Coordinates of C-alpha atoms and ligand atoms in Angstrom, one line a residue:
X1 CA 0.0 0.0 0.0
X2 CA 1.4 3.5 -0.7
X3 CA 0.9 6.2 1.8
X4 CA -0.3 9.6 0.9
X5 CA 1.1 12.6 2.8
X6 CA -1.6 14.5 3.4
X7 CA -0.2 16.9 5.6
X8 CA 1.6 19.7 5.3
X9 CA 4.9 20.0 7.1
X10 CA 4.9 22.6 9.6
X11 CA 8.1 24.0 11.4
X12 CA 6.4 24.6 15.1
X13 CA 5.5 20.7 16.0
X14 CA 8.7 19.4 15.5
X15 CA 10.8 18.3 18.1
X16 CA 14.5 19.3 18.5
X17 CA 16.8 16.3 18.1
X18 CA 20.4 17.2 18.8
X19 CA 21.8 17.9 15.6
X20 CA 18.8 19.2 13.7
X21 CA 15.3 19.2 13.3
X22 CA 12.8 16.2 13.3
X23 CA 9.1 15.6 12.4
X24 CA 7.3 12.7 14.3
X25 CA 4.8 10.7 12.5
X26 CA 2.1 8.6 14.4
X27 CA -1.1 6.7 12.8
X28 CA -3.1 4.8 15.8
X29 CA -4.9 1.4 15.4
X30 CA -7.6 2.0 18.4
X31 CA -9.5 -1.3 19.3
X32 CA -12.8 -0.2 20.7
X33 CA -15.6 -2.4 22.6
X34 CA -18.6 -2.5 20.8
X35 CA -21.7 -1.0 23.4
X36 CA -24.2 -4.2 23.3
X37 CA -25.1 -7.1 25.9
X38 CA -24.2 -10.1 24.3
X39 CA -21.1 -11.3 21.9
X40 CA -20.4 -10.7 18.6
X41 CA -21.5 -14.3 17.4
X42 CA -22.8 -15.7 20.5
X43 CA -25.8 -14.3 22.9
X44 CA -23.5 -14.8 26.1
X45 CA -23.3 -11.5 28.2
X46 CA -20.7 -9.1 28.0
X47 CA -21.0 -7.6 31.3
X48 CA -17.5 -6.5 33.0
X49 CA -16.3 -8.1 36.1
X50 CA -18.2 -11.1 36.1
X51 CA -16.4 -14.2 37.6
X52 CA -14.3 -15.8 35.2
X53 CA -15.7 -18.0 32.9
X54 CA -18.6 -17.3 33.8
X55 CA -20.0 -15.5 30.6
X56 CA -19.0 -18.2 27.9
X57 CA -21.1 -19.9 25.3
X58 CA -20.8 -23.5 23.1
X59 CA -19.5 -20.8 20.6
X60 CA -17.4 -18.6 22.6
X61 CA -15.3 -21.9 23.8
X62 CA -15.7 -23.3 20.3
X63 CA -16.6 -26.9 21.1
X64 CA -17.1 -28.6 17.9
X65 CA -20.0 -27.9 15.1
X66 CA -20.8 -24.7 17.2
X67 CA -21.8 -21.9 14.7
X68 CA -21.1 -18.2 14.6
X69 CA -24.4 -16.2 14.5
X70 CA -23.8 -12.5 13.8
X71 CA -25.3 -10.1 16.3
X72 CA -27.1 -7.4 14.2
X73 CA -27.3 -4.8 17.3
X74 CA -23.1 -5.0 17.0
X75 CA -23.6 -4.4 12.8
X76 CA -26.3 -1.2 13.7
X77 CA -22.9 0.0 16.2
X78 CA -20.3 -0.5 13.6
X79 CA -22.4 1.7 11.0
X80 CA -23.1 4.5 13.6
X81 CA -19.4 5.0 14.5
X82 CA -18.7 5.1 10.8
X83 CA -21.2 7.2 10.3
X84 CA -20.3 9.4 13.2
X85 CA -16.7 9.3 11.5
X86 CA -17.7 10.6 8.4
X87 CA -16.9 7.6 6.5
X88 CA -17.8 5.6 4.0
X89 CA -20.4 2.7 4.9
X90 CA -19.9 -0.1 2.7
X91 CA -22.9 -2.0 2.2
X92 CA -20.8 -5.3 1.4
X93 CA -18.3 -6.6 3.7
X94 CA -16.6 -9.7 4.7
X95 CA -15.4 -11.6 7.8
X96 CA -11.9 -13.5 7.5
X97 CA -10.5 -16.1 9.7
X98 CA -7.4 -14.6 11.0
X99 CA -5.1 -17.6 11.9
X100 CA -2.9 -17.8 15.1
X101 CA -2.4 -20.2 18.0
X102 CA -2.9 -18.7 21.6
X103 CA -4.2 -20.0 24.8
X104 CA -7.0 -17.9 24.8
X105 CA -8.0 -18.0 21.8
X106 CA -10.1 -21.6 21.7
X107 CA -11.1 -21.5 18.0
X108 CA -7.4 -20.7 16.5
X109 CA -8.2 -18.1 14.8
X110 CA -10.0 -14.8 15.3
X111 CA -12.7 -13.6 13.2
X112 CA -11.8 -10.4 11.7
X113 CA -12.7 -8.3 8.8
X114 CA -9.5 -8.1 6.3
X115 CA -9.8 -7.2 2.7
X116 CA -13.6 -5.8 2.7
X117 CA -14.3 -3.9 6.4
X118 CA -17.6 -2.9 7.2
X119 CA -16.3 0.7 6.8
X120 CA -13.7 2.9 4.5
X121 CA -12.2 6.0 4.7
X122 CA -13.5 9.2 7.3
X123 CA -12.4 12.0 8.8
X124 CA -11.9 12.8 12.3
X125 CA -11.8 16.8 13.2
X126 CA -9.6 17.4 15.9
X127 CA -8.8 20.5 18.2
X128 CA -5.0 21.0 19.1
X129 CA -3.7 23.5 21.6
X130 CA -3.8 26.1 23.3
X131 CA -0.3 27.1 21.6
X132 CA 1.8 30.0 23.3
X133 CA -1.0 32.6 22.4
X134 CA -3.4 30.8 23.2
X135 CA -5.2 29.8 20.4
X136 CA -6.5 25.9 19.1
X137 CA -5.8 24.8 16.1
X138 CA -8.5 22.6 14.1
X139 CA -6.9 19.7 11.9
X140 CA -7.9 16.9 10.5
X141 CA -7.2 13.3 10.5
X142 CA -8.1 10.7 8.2
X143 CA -9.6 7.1 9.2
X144 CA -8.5 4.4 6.7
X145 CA -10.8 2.1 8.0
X146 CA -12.8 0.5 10.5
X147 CA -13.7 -3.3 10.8
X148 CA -15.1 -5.5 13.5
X149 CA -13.5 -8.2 15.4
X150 CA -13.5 -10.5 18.1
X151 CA -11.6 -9.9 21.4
X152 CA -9.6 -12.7 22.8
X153 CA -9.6 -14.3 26.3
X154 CA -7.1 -13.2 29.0
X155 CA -4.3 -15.3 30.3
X156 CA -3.8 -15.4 33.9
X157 CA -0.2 -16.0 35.2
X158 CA -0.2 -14.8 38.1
X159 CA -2.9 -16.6 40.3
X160 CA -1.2 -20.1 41.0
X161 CA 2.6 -21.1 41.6
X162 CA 2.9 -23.6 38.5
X163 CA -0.1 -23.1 36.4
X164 CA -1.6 -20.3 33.8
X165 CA -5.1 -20.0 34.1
X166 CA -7.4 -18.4 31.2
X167 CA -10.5 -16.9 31.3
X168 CA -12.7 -17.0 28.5
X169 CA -15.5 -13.9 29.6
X170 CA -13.9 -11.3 26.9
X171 CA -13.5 -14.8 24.6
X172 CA -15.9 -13.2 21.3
X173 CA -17.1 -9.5 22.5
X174 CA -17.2 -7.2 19.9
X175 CA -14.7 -4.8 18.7
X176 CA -14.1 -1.8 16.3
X177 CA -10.5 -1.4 15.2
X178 CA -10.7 2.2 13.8
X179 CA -7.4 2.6 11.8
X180 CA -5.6 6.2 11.1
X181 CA -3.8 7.5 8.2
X182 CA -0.3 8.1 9.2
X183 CA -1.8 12.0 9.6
X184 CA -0.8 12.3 13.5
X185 CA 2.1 14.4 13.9
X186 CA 3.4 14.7 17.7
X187 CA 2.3 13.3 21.1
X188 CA -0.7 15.8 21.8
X189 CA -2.3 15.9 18.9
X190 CA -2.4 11.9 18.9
X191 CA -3.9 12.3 22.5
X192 CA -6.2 15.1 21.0
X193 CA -7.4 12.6 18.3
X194 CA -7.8 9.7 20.6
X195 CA -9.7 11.8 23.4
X196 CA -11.5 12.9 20.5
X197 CA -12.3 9.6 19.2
X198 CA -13.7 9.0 22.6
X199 CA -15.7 12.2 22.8
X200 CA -17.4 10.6 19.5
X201 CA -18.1 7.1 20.9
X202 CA -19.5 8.4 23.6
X203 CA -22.1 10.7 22.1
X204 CA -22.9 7.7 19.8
X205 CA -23.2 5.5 22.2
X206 CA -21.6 2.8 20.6
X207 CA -18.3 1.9 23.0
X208 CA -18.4 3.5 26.7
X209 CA -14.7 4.3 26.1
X210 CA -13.3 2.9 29.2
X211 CA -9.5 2.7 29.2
X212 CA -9.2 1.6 32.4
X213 CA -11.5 -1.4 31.7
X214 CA -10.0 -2.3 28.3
X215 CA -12.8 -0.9 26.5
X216 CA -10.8 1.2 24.5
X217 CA -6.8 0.2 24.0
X218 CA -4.3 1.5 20.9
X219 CA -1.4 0.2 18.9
X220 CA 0.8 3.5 18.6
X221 CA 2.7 3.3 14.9
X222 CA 5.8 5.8 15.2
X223 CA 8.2 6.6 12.8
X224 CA 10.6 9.7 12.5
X225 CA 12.0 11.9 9.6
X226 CA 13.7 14.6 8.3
X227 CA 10.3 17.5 7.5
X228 CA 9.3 16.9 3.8
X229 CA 11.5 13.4 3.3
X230 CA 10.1 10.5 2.5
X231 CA 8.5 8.5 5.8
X232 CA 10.8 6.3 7.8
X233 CA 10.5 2.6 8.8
X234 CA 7.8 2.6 11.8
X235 CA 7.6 0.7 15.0
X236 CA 4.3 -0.3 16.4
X237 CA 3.8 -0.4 19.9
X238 CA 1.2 -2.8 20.7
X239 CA -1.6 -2.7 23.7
X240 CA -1.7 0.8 25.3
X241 CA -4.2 1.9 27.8
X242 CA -4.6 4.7 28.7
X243 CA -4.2 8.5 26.9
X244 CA -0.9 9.6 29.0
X245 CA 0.7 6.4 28.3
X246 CA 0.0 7.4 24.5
X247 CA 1.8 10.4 24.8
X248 CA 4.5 9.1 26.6
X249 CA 5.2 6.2 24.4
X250 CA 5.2 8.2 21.7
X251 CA 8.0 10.8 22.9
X252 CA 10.1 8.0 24.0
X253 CA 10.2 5.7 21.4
X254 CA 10.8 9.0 18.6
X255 CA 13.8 9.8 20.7
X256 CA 14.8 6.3 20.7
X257 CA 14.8 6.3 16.9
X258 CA 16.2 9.6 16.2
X259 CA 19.4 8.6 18.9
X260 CA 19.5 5.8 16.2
X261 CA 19.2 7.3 13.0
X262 CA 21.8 10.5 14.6
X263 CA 24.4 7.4 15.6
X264 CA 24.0 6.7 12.0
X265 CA 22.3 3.5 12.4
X266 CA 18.8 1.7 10.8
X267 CA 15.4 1.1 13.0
X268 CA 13.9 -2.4 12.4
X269 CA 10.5 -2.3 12.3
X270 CA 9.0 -4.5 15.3
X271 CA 6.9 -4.7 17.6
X272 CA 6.9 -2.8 21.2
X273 CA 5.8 -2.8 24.2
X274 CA 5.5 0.3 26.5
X275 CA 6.7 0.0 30.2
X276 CA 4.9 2.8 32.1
X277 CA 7.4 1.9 35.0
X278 CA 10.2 3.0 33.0
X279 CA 8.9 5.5 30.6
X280 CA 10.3 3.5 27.7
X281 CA 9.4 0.9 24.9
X282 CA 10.9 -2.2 24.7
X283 CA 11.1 -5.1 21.7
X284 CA 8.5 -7.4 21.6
X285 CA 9.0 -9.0 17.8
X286 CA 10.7 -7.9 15.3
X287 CA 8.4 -7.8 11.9
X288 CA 10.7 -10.7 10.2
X289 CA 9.1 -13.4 12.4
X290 CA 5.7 -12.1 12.5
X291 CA 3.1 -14.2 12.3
X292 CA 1.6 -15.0 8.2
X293 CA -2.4 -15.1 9.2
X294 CA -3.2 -16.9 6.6
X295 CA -6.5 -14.9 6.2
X296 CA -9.3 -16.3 4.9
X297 CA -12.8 -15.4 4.3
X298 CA -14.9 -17.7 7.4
X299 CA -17.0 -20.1 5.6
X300 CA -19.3 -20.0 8.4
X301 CA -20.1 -16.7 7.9
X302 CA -22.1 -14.9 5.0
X303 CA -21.0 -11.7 3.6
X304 CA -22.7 -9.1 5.3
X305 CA -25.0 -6.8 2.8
X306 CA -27.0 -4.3 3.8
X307 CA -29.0 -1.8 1.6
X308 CA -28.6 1.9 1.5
X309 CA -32.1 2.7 3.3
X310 CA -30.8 0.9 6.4
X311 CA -27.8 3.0 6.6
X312 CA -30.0 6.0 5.7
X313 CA -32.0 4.9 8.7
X314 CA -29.0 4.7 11.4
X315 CA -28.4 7.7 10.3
X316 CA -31.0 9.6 10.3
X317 CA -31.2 8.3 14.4
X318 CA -27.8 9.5 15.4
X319 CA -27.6 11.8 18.3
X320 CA -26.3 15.1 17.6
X321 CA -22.7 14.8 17.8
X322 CA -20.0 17.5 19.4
X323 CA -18.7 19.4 16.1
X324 CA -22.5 20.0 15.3
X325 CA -23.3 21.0 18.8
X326 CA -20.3 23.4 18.9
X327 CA -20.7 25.3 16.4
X328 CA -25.0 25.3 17.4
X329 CA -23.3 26.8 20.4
X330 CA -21.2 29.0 18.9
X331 CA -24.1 30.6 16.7
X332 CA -26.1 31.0 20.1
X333 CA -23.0 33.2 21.6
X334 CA -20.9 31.2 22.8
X335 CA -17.6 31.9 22.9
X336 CA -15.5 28.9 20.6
X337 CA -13.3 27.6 23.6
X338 CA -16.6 27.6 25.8
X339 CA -18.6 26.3 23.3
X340 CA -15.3 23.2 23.4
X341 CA -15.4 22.8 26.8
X342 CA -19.1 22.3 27.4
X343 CA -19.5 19.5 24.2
X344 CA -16.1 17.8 25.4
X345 CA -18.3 15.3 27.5
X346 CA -22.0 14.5 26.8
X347 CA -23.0 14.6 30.1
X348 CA -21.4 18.2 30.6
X349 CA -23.3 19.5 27.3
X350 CA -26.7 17.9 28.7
X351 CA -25.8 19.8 31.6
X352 CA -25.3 22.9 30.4
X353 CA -28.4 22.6 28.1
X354 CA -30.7 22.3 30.6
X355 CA -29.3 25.4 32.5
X356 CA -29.8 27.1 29.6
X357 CA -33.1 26.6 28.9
X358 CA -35.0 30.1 29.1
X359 CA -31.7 31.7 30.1
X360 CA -28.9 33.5 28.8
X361 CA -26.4 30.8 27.5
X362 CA -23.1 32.7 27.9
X363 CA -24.3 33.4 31.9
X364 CA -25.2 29.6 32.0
X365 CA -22.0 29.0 30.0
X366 CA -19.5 30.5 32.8
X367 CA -21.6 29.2 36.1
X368 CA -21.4 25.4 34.7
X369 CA -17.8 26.2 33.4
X370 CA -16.4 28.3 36.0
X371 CA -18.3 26.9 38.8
X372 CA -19.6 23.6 38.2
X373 CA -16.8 21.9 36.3
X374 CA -14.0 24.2 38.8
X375 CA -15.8 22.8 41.5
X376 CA -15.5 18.9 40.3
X377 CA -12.2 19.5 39.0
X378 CA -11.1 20.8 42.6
X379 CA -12.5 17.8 44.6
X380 CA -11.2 15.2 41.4
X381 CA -15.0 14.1 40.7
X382 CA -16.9 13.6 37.2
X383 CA -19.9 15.4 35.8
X384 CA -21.5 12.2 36.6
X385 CA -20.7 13.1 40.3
X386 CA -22.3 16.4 40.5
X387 CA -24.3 17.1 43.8
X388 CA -25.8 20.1 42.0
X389 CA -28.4 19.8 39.8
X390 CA -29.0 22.0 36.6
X391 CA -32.3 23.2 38.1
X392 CA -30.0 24.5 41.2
X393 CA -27.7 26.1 39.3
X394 CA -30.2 27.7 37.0
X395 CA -32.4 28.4 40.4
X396 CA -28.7 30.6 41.7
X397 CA -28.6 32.5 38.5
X398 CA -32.2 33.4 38.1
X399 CA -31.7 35.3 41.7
X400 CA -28.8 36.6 40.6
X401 CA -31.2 38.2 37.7
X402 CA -33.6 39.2 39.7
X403 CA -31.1 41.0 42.0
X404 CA -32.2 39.3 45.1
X405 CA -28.6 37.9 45.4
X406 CA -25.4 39.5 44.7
X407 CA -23.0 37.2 42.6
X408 CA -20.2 37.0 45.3
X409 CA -23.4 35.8 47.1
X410 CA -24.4 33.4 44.9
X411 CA -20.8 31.4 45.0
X412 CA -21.4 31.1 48.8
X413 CA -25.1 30.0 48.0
X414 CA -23.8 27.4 45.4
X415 CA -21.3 26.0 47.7
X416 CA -23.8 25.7 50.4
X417 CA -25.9 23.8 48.1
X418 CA -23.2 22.0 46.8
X419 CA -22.4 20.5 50.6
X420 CA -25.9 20.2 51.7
X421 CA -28.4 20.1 48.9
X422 CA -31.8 22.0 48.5
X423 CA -34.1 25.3 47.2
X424 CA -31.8 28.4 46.5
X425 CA -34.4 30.8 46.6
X426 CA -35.5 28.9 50.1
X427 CA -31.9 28.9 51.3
X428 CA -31.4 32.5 50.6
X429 CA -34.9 33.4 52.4
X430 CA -34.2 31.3 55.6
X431 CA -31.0 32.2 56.2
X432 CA -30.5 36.1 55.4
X433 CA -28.5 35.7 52.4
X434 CA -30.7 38.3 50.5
X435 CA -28.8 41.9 48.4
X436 CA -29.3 44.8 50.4
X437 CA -31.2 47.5 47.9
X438 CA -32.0 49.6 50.7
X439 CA -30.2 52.9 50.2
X440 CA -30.7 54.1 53.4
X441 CA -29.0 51.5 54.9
X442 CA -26.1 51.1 52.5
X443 CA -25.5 55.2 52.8
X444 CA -25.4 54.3 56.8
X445 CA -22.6 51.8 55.9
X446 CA -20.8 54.5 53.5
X447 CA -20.8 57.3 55.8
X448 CA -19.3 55.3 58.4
X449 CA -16.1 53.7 56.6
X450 CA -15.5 57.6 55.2
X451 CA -15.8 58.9 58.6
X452 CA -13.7 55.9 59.9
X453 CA -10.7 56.8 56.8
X454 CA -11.0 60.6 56.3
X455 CA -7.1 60.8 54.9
X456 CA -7.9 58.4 52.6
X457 CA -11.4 59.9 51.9
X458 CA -9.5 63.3 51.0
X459 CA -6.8 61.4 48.8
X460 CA -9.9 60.1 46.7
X461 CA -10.6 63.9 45.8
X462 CA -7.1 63.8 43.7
X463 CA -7.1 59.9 43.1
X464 CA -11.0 58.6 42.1
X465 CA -9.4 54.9 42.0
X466 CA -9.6 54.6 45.5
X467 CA -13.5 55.0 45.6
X468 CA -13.1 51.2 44.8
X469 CA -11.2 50.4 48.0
X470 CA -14.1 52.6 50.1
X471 CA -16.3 50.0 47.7
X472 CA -14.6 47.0 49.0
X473 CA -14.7 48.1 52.6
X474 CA -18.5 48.7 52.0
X475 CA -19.2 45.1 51.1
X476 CA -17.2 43.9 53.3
X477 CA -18.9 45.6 56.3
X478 CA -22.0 44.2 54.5
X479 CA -21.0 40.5 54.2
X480 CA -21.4 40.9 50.7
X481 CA -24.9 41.7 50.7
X482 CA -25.0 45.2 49.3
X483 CA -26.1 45.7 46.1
X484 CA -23.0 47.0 44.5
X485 CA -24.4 48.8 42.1
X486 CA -25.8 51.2 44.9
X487 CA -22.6 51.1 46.8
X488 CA -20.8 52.1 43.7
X489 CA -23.2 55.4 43.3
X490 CA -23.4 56.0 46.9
X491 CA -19.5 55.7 47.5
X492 CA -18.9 58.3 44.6
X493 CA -21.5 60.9 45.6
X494 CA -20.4 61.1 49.3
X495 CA -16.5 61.5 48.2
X496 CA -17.7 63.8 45.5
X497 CA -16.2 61.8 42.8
X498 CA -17.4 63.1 39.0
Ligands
ADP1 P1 -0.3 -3.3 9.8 O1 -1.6 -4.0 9.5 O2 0.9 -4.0 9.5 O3 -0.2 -2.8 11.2 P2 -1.2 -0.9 8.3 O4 -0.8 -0.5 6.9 O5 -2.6 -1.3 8.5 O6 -0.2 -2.0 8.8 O7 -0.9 0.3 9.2 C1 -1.1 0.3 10.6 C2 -0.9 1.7 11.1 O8 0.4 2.3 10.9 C3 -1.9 2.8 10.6 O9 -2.5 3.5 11.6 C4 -1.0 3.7 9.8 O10 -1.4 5.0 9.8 C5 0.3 3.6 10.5 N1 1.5 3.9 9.7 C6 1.8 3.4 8.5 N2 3.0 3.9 8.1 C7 3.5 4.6 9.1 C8 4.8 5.3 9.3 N3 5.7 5.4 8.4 N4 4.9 5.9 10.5 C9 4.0 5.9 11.5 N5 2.8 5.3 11.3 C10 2.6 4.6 10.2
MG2 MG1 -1.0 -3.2 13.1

């Protein structure tokens, strides 16, 4: 297969080797679970952390004369992602035996999609940055394909003194491997594409993109070059799980081949495996003795057709995905980063959307941004976590409209409900928390703090700026209550400011 270049090189993401300049170049092979309850060719249950064993079928253990039967729910998840991945859907595709000997692998061979996946080429949109200034960056990366397969089993070595034990329970689940073009071109923008890729499954609903669980796992292809030569000989480093790893596999093993290639020496494309211990890949294979499949199409299996009204179908069902709902955001006033932080997660943009229903977006924007999301991101929870409901938070900022709270009130009414729950307009009634309009009372608080500072009172005459420290002192004597509006006025009349 030749490879396209379809980037264009650009000086500021490469990375400085020690004798000139070098450009990295990364294409990911992500193996997503499929979203559904039973197996890709057997009803057992999928369900994680089940004993072991305990979810395997006739199939899944592949006694003899067992049959695959292909789960149409895991079809209906393959076309969404593609579809959600801009790519092509083709409505003809074929499973291949893919030939190889492992303990937990009872059938010998994996069923896989080679020549004809379920889906082609797409387009993944990806957000890079901030860079010094500030700013994001969008690019875009290319899918070569997507095709389902079966996971394997999981060998157990470490549970008895002389003897492996294997557990069948992932033995035939459902995956996606979603394939890149070799478009990735340093550490974060492959973590931007994968967290990306994640976003996307997520909205779709089609793999709950749980690295931790194995849900979602990447071989990281790295190779290095001189900007605009032709690509270098790549190493693939199999089986990582989690987004920093990517990264940091990634910067190790590209100075490990430029080191190489400076010494004057060859890389050998292999296999690698990433030690997060040691920060560093290590050889697994090399490429010479890897393993001839022997691929062929499984005669147990038809070829999967499907016409284009059932695509049409999925597709007209998809959720609205983020790059939609940005830019709906965007055109509702939202600032672009906002808009990017609030459809990063679904559960954040649900969130937000019901805050802002018959309210200004851009105030509902910075109370679920600044003090929502600060909040969870200061006690290490997840949106899932949230104490606070939308209503709440929509409850704090209509009083905040209305003018019956201040807003330095309103944090301390949003923690309060935060910690212990309940009405804000009832929390504010019941315990005093309401803005103090009254001017009579406010000027009472004014004349005092001028008559307690009548130095600095006279400097104000010369130097207006300090009517915002007789301001401060204001509030402050009014825990925050005053409406500071009024103090503002108020402060400026009696020092005879303007
Ligand atoms: P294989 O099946 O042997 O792993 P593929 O052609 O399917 O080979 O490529 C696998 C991955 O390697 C793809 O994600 C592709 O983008 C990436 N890739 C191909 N060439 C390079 C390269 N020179 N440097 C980095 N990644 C590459
Ligand atoms: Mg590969």
């Amino acid at each position: 297969m030749t490879l396209i270049d379809t980037r264009t090189p650009d000086p500021k993401r490469f990375i400085a080797g020690t004798t000139d300049d070098w450009e990295i170049i990364i294409g990911l092979e992500v193996h997503a679970q499929v979203t559904s309850k039973s197996k890709l060719f057997s009803g057992a249950s999928t369900e994680f952390g089940a004993e072991p064993n305990a979810n395997v079928s006739l199939v899944d253990a592949a006694m003899p004369g067992m049959l695959p039967v292909i789960n149409e729910e895991c079809v209906a998840q393959a076309v969404r992602t593609g579809l959600g991945l801009n790519a092509q859907i083709n409505l003809r595709s074929v499973f291949d035996r893919k030939n190889y000997f492992y303990p937990d692998l009872p059938q010998g061979y994996q069923i896989s999609q080679f020549k004809d996946p379920i889906v082609g080429e797409g387009i993944v949109t990806v957000s890079v940055g901030p860079d010094k200034q500030g700013n994001f960056e969008d690019i875009e990366i290319g899918v070569e394909r997507l095709h389902l397969e079966q996971d394997a089993g999981k060998s157990m070595h470490d549970q008895h003194p002389t003897m492996s034990f294997v557990d069948l329970n992932r033995t035939g689940v459902a995956l996606m491997e979603i394939v890149s073009k070799p478009d990735l071109r340093s550490a974060d923008e492959a973590k931007a594409y994968i967290t990306k890729l994640r976003t996307i499954l997520r909205y779709l609903g089609t793999c709950d993109g749980n690295m931790d669980e194995g849900s979602m796992r990447a071989d990281v292809n790295v190779s290095v070059r001189k900007p605009g030569g032709d690509f270098g000989t790549r190493c693939e480093i199999k089986n990582v799980n989690s987004i920093r790893f990517i990264g940091q596999a990634i910067e190790s093993e590209a100075r490990r081949q430029i080191a190489i290639l400076e010494d004057g020496g060859t890389i050998d494309q292999e296999t690698r495996l990433f030690d997060p211990a040691k920060g560093e890949t290590r050889s697994m294979r090399s490429k010479e003795d890897a393993h001839d499949y022997r691929y062929f199409p499984d005669p147990d299996l038809l070829p999967l057709e499907f016409s284009q009204a059932y695509v049409d179908q999925l597709k007209s069902d998809l959720p609205e995905l983020p790059d939609a709902k940005r830019s709906r955001f965007i055109g509702e006033g939202l600032s672009a980063y906002d808009a990017s932080i609030l459809v990063s997660e679904k559960a954040i943009a649900d969130f937000f959307e019901q805050v802002a229903e018959g309210r200004d977006s851009k105030t509902a924007a910075n109370w679920v941004i600044n003090n929502l999301l600060g909040k969870l991101n200061e006690t290490s929870q997840e949106i899932e976590d949230t104490p606070v409901s939308p209503d709440q938070v929509g409850g704090i900022i209509d009083l905040i409209k209305e003018g019956t709270i201040s807003g330095k009130i309103a944090k301390d009414l949003f923690d309060i409900i935060w910690e212990e729950g309940g009405d804000p307009a009832e929390i504010v009634e019941s315990r005093g928390m309401k803005q103090v309009t009254d001017t009579g009372a406010i000027e009472a608080a004014v004349d005092e703090v001028i008559a307690a500072n009548p130095d600095k009172a006279e400097q104000a005459k010369e130097k207006p700026n300090l009517a915002g420290w007789f301001v401060g002192q204001v509030m402050k004597a009014s825990g925050g209550k005053a409406n500071p509006q009024a103090v503002q006025e108020l402060v400026k009349q009696k020092l005879g400011i303007e």
